[in-house]
Amino acid sequence: MFNLHRLDNKLGRSFRNAQIKRILKHPDKQRIITLLDEGGDMYLGDIFMNLNIGQRYGKQQIADLRKAGIIRLKERRRYGLDGRMMPLVREFLSEN
């Protein structure tokens, strides 16, 4: 018998992976990920200062990365990478 639930989960994962890959094509999002990967958790202001990007623009990039589950808000209002997503992120970034 055909398992619709399994197909739905597989399609959902494929769609999510495609969505994440689309987000990761943006150079400033890649810079944010690299900064957090190398420097650890940071406050928003530190991210913006290190990358020399404006607050409004930077907040949108952070929001996109949070929606994708790549970064998350951690304790004391610091942002950091979500370790569960890093294998997929590293795989994509190494391909490009």
PDB file of C-alpha atoms in Angstrom, residues 46-92:
ATOM      1  CA  ASP A  46      28.769  42.809  17.257  1.00  0.00           C
ATOM      2  CA  ILE A  47      27.663  40.955  14.128  1.00  0.00           C
ATOM      3  CA  PHE A  48      26.795  44.197  12.352  1.00  0.00           C
ATOM      4  CA  MET A  49      30.033  45.887  13.428  1.00  0.00           C
ATOM      5  CA  ASN A  50      32.252  42.962  12.405  1.00  0.00           C
ATOM      6  CA  LEU A  51      30.645  42.712   8.978  1.00  0.00           C
ATOM      7  CA  ASN A  52      30.169  46.460   8.494  1.00  0.00           C
ATOM      8  CA  ILE A  53      26.476  46.134   7.603  1.00  0.00           C
ATOM      9  CA  GLY A  54      23.597  48.381   8.598  1.00  0.00           C
ATOM     10  CA  GLN A  55      21.178  47.511  11.360  1.00  0.00           C
ATOM     11  CA  ARG A  56      18.012  47.378   9.236  1.00  0.00           C
ATOM     12  CA  TYR A  57      19.633  45.306   6.503  1.00  0.00           C
ATOM     13  CA  GLY A  58      21.406  43.049   8.981  1.00  0.00           C
ATOM     14  CA  LYS A  59      18.240  42.349  10.961  1.00  0.00           C
ATOM     15  CA  GLN A  60      16.530  41.107   7.795  1.00  0.00           C
ATOM     16  CA  GLN A  61      19.422  38.752   7.034  1.00  0.00           C
ATOM     17  CA  ILE A  62      19.334  37.443  10.622  1.00  0.00           C
ATOM     18  CA  ALA A  63      15.540  36.991  10.418  1.00  0.00           C
ATOM     19  CA  ASP A  64      15.865  34.932   7.224  1.00  0.00           C
ATOM     20  CA  LEU A  65      18.528  32.735   8.813  1.00  0.00           C
ATOM     21  CA  ARG A  66      16.402  32.272  11.934  1.00  0.00           C
ATOM     22  CA  LYS A  67      13.337  31.274   9.899  1.00  0.00           C
ATOM     23  CA  ALA A  68      15.437  28.689   8.102  1.00  0.00           C
ATOM     24  CA  GLY A  69      16.598  27.331  11.458  1.00  0.00           C
ATOM     25  CA  ILE A  70      20.276  28.000  10.740  1.00  0.00           C
ATOM     26  CA  ILE A  71      20.824  30.398  13.616  1.00  0.00           C
ATOM     27  CA  ARG A  72      18.910  30.896  16.813  1.00  0.00           C
ATOM     28  CA  LEU A  73      18.627  33.303  19.677  1.00  0.00           C
ATOM     29  CA  LYS A  74      20.436  31.866  22.652  1.00  0.00           C
ATOM     30  CA  GLU A  75      20.714  32.945  26.244  1.00  0.00           C
ATOM     31  CA  ARG A  76      21.491  36.552  27.103  1.00  0.00           C
ATOM     32  CA  ARG A  77      20.195  37.742  23.694  1.00  0.00           C
ATOM     33  CA  ARG A  78      23.152  36.348  21.778  1.00  0.00           C
ATOM     34  CA  TYR A  79      22.818  34.728  18.369  1.00  0.00           C
ATOM     35  CA  GLY A  80      24.535  31.494  17.441  1.00  0.00           C
ATOM     36  CA  LEU A  81      24.467  28.677  14.949  1.00  0.00           C
ATOM     37  CA  ASP A  82      22.058  25.811  15.430  1.00  0.00           C
ATOM     38  CA  GLY A  83      24.285  22.741  15.491  1.00  0.00           C
ATOM     39  CA  ARG A  84      21.556  20.507  14.058  1.00  0.00           C
ATOM     40  CA  MET A  85      21.611  22.428  10.785  1.00  0.00           C
ATOM     41  CA  MET A  86      25.372  22.778  10.405  1.00  0.00           C
ATOM     42  CA  PRO A  87      26.021  19.522   8.505  1.00  0.00           C
ATOM     43  CA  LEU A  88      23.601  20.630   5.770  1.00  0.00           C
ATOM     44  CA  VAL A  89      24.979  24.195   5.808  1.00  0.00           C
ATOM     45  CA  ARG A  90      28.600  23.038   5.569  1.00  0.00           C
ATOM     46  CA  GLU A  91      27.730  20.618   2.780  1.00  0.00           C
ATOM     47  CA  PHE A  92      26.096  23.357   0.739  1.00  0.00           C
TER      48      PHE A  92
END
